[in-house]
Short mmCIF file of C-alpha atoms and ligand atoms in Angstrom, two decimals:
data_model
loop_
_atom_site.label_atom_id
_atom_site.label_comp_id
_atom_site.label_asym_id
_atom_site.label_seq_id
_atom_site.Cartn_x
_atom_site.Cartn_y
_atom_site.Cartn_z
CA UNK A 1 0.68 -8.14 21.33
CA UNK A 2 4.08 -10.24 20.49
CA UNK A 3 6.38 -8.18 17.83
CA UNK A 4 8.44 -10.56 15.22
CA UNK A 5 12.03 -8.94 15.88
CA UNK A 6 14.87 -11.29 13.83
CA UNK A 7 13.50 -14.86 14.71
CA UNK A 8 12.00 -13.86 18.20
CA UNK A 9 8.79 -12.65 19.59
CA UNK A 10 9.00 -9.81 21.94
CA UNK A 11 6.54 -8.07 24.10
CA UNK A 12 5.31 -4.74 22.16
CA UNK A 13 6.98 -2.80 25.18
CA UNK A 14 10.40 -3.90 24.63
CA UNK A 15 9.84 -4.03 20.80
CA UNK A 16 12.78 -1.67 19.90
CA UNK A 17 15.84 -1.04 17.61
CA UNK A 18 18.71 0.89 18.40
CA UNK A 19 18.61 5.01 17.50
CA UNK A 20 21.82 4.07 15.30
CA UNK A 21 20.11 1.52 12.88
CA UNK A 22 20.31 3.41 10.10
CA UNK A 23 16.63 2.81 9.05
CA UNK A 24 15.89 5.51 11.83
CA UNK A 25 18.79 7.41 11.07
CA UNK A 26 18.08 7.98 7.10
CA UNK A 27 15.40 5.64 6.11
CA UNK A 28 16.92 3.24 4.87
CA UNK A 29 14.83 -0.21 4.59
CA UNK A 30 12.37 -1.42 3.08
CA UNK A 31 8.64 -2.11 4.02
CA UNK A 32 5.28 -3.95 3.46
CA UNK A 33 1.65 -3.54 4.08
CA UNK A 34 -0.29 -7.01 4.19
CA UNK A 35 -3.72 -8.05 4.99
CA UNK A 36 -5.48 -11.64 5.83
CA UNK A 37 -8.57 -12.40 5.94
CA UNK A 38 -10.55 -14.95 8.07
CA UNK A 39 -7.08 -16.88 8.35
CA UNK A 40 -5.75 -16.32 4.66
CA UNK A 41 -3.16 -13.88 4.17
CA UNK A 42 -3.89 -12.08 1.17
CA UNK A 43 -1.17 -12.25 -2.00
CA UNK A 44 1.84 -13.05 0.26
CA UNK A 45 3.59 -14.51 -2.45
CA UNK A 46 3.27 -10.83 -4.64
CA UNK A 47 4.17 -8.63 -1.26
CA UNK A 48 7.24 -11.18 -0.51
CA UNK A 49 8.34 -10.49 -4.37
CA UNK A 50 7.90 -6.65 -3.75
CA UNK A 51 9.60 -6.83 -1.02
CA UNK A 52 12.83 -8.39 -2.24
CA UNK A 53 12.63 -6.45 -5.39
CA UNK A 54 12.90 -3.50 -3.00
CA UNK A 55 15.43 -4.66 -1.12
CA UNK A 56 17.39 -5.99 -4.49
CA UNK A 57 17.30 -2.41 -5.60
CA UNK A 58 18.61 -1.00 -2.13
CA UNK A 59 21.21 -3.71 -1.72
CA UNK A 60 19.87 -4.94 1.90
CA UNK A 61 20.42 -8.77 1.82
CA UNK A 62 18.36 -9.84 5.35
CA UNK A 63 19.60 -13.33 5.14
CA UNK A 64 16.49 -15.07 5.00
CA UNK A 65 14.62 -17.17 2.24
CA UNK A 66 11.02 -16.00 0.66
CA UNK A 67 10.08 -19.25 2.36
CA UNK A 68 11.25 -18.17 5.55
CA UNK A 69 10.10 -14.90 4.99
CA UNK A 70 6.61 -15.92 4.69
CA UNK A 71 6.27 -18.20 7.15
CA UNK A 72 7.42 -15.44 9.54
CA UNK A 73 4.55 -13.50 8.44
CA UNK A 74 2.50 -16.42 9.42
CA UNK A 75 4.14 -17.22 12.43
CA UNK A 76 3.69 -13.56 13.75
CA UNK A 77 -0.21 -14.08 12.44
CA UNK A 78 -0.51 -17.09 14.80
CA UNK A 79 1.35 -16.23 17.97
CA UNK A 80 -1.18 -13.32 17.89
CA UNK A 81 -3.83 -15.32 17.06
CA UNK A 82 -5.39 -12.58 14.49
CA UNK A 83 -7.47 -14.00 11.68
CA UNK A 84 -7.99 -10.62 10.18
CA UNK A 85 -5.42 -8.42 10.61
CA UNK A 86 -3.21 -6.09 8.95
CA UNK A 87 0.77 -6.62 8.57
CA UNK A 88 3.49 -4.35 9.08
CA UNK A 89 7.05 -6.04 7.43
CA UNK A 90 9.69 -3.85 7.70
CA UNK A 91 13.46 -4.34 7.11
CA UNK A 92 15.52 -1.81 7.98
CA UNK A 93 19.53 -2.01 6.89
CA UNK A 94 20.75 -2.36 11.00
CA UNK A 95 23.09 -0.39 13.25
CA UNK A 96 25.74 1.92 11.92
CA UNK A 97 27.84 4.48 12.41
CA UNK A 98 27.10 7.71 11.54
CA UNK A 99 27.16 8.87 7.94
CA UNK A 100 24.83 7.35 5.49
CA UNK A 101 27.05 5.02 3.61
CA UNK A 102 25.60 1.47 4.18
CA UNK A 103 29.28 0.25 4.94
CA UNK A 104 29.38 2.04 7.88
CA UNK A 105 26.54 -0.52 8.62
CA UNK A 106 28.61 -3.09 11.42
CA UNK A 107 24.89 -5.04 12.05
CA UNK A 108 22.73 -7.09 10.61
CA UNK A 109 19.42 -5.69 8.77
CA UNK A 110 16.40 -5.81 10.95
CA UNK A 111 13.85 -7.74 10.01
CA UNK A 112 10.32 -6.71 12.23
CA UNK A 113 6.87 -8.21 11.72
CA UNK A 114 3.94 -6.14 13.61
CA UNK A 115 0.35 -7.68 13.21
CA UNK A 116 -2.05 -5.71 14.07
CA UNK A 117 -5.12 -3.38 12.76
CA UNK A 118 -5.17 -0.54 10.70
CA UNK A 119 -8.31 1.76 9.87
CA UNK A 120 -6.94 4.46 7.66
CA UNK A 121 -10.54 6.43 6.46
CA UNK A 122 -13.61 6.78 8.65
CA UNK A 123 -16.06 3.68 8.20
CA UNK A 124 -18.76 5.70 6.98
CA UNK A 125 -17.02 6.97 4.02
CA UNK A 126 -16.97 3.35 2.36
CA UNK A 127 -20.72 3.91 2.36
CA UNK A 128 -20.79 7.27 0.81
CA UNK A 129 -17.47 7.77 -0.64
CA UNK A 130 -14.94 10.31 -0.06
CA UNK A 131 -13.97 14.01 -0.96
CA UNK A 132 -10.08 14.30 -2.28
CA UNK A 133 -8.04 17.41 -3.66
CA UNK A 134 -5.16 17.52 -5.78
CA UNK A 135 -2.46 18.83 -3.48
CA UNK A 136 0.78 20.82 -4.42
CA UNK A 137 3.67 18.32 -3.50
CA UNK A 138 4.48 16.48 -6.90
CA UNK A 139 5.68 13.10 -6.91
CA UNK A 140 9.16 12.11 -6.29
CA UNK A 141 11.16 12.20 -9.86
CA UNK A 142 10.97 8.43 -10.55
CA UNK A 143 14.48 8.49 -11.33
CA UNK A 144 15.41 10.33 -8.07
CA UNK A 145 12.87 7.38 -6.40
CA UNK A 146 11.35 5.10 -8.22
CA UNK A 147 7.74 4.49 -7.05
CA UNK A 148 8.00 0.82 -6.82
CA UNK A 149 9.96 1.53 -4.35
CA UNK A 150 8.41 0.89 -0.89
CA UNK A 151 11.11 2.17 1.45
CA UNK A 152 11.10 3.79 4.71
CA UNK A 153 11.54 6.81 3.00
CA UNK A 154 7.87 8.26 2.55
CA UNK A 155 8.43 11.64 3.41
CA UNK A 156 6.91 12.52 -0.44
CA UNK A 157 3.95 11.30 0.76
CA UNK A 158 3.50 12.53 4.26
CA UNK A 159 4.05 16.09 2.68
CA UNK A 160 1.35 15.41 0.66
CA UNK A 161 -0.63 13.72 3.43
CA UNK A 162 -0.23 17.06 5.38
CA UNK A 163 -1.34 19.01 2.86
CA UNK A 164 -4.79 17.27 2.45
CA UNK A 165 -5.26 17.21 6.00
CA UNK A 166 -4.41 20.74 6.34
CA UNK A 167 -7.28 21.80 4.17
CA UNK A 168 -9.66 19.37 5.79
CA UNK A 169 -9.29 16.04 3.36
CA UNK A 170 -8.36 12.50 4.55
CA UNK A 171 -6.40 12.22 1.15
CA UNK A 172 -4.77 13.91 -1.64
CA UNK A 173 -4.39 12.87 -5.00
CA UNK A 174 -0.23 13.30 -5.46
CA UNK A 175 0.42 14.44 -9.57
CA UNK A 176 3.74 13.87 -11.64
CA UNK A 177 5.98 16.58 -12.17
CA UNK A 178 4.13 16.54 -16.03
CA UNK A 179 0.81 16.98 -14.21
CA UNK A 180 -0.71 13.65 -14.64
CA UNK A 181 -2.61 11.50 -11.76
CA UNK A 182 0.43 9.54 -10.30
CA UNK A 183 -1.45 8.32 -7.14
CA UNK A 184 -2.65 9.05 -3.79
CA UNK A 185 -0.33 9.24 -0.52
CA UNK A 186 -1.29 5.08 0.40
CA UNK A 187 -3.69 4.23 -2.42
CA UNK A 188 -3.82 3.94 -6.36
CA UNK A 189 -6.38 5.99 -8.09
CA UNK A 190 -9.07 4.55 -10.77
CA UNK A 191 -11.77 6.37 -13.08
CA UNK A 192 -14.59 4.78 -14.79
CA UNK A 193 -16.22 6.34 -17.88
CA UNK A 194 -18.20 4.71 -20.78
CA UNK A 195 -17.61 1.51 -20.21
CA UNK A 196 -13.41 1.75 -19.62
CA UNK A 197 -12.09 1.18 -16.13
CA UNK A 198 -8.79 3.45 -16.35
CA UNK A 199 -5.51 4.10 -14.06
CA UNK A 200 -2.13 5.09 -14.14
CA UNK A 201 0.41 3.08 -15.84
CA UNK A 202 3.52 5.28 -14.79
CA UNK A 203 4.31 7.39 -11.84
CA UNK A 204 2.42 4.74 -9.24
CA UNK A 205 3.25 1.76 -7.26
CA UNK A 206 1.81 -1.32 -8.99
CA UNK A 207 -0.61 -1.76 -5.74
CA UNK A 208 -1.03 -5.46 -5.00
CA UNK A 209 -4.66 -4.27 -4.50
CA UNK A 210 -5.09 -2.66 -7.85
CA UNK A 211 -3.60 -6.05 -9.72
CA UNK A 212 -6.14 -8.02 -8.11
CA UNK A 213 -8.89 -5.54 -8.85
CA UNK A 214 -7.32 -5.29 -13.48
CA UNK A 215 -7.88 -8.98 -12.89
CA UNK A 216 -11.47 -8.85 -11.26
CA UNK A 217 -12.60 -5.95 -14.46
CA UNK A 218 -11.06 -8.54 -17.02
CA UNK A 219 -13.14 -11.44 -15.28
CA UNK A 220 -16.09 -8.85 -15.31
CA UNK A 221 -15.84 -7.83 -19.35
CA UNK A 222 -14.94 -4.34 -18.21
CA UNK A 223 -12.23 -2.82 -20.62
CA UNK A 224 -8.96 -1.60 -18.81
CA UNK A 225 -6.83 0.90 -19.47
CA UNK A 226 -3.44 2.15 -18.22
CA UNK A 227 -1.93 5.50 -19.30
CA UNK A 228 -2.03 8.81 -18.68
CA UNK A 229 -4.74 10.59 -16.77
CA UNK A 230 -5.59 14.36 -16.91
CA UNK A 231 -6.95 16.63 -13.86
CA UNK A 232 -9.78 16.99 -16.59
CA UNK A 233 -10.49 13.35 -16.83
CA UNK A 234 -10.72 12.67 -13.38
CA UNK A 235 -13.31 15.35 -12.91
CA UNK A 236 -15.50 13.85 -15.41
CA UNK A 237 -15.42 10.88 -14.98
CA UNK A 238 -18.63 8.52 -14.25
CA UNK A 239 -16.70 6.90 -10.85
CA UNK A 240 -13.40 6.83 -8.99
CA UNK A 241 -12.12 5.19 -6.18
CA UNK A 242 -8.54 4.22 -4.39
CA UNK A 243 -7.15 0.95 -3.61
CA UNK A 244 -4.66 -0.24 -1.36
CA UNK A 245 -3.99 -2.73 0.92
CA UNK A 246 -4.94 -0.49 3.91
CA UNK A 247 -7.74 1.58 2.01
CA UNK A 248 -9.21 -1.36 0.34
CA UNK A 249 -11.43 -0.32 -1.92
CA UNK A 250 -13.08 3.02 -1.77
CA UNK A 251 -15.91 5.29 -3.75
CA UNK A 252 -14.03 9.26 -4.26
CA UNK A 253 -17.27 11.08 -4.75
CA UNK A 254 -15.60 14.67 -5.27
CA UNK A 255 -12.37 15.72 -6.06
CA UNK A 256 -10.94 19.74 -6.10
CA UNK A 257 -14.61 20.31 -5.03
CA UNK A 258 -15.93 18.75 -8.76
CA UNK A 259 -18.56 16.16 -8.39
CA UNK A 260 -17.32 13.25 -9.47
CA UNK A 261 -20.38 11.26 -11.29
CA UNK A 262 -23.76 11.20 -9.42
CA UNK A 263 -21.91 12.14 -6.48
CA UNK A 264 -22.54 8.48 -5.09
CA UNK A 265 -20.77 5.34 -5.08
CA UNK A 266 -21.30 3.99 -8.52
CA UNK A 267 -22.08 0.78 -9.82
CA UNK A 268 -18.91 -0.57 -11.15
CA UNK A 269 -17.21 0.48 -7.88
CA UNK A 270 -19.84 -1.13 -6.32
CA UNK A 271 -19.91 -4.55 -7.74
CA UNK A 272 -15.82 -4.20 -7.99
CA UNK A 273 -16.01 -3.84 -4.20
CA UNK A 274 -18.19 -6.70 -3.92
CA UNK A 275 -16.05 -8.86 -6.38
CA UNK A 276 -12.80 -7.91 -4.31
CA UNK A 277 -14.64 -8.92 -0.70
CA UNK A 278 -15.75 -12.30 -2.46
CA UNK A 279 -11.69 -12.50 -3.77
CA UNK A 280 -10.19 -11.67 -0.44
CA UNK A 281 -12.57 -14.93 1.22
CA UNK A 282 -10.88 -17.64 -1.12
CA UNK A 283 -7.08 -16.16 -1.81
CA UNK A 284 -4.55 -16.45 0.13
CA UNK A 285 -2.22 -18.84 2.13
CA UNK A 286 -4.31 -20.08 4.95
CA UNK A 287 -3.03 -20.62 8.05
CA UNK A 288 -4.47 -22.28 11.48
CA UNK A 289 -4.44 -20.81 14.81
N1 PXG B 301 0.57 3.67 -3.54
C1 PXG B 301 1.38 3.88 -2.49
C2 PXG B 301 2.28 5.05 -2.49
C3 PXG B 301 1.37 2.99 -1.42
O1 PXG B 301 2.18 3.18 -0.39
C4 PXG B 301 -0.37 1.72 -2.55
C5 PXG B 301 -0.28 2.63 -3.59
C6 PXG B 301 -1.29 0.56 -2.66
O2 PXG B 301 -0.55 -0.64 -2.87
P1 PXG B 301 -1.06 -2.05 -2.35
O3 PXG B 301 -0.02 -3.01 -2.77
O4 PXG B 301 -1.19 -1.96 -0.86
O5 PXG B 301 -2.37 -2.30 -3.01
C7 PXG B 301 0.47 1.89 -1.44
C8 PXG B 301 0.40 0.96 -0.30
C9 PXG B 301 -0.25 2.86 5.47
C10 PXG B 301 -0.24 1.89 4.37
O6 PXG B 301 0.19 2.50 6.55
C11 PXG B 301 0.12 2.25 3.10
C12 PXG B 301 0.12 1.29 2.11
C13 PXG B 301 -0.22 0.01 2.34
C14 PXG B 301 -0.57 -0.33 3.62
C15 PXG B 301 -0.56 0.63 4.65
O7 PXG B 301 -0.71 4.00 5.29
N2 PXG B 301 0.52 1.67 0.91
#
């Protein structure tokens, strides 16, 4: 495996950054999730955007176009020869001293591509859906951290992670402070009832995945709506499921131990799902290896 490490590939052995860049030191950077597909990277242009609207926020300028941000992507996609693969972009704000002030920052930012794999729920669960919980650890205040926000800062999420874990769940369902659904730890959330196909509008990350799967409902005549969503609305609801770039798309069959629906995959996941695989064949920038 070659690692993308500012303009150079570099064996995954001596893939490192120094213990003073300051995106190990305090998190500071910025990060993507991609995925391509049979030699199409899906939405590059919408991850590149996020990207630099993340690093616009955080003041990290890593001297390098969209253009030439992309085609780094692809480069690292073809050096590796990986047609379906999942991409780690992460730009971390480079070697400092110590102290958290980004002036103290004397290097460049970093700017690493890994491709690789990622599997982040058992195989089988796609199949049969999965069982969720609520867990304790409340989303960040979005004005302490905004959610669009994809920094190297997920520690909100890893506490929540841990939690679900800890009681025996692959994921947890993280609420605002007010109690709504904000999201899960990697994934957005989505409930189905009557006809309506509903999510979060605040408190989330606008998942690349769940724009592309508003715009497959809209194609399909489903009505969508984006609001606020109560513990109690989840529960009875007809279907949920999660998307994300890693997750997918996948069926939540119970959640806090309520059955969500039949307690199967339902149909409007179902043909969603099958909608989203038919989407991910034809999008994307292609690319030849
Ligand atoms: N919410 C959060 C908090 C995320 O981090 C999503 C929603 C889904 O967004 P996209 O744009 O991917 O549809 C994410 C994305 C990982 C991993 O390594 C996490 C994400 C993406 C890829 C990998 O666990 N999070």
């Amino acid at each position: 495996m070659k690692i993308y490490i500012n303009g150079k590939l570099v064996d995954k052995a001596d893939a490192k950054v120094s213990v003073f860049d300051h995106g190990f030191l305090y998190g500071d950077g910025a990060f993507e999730g991609i995925r391509s597909y049979n030699s199409r990277v899906f939405r590059l242009k919408e991850h590149i955007d996020r990207l630099y609207e993340t690093m616009h926020t955080l003041m990290i300028d890593p001297l390098m176009t969209k253009k030439q941000m992309s085609d780094a992507v692809v480069f690292t996609l073809r050096s590796n020869r990986i047609k379906d693969g999942y991409i780690r972009l992460i730009i971390s704000r480079g070697d400092g001293d110590l102290g958290l002030d980004p002036r103290k920052c004397y290097g460049k930012p970093n700017v690493i591509i890994i491709a690789d794999k990622i599997v982040l729920y058992p195989r089988e669960l796609y199949q049969k859906g999965m069982e969720i919980i609520t867990v304790p650890t409340v989303k960040n205040n979005p004005n302490a951290l905004n959610p669009q926000l994809k920094s190297l800062n997920y520690l909100n999420n890893i506490l929540a992670k841990i939690e679900a874990s800890h009681c025996g769940y692959n994921e947890a369902i993280m609420l605002e402070a007010n109690g709504f659904i904000g999201e899960c730890t990697g994934d957005n959330v989505f409930i189905y009832k009557d006809g309506v196909l509903c999510t979060p509008h605040q408190g989330r990350l606008k998942g690349i995945t769940s724009g592309a799967i508003l715009e497959l409902a809209l194609k399909m005549k489903i009505k969508v709506f984006e609001g606020y969503i109560t513990r109690h609305e989840l529960y009875n609801a007809q279907e949920c499921f999660l998307t994300g770039t890693a997750a997918e798309l996948i069926p939540v069959v119970k959640v806090d131990g309520r059955i969500i629906g039949e307690g199967k995959p339902g149909l409007i996941t179902k043909k969603l799902l099958d909608a989203f695989h038919q989407l991910t064949k034809k999008d994307g920038v292609k690319y030849d290896l």
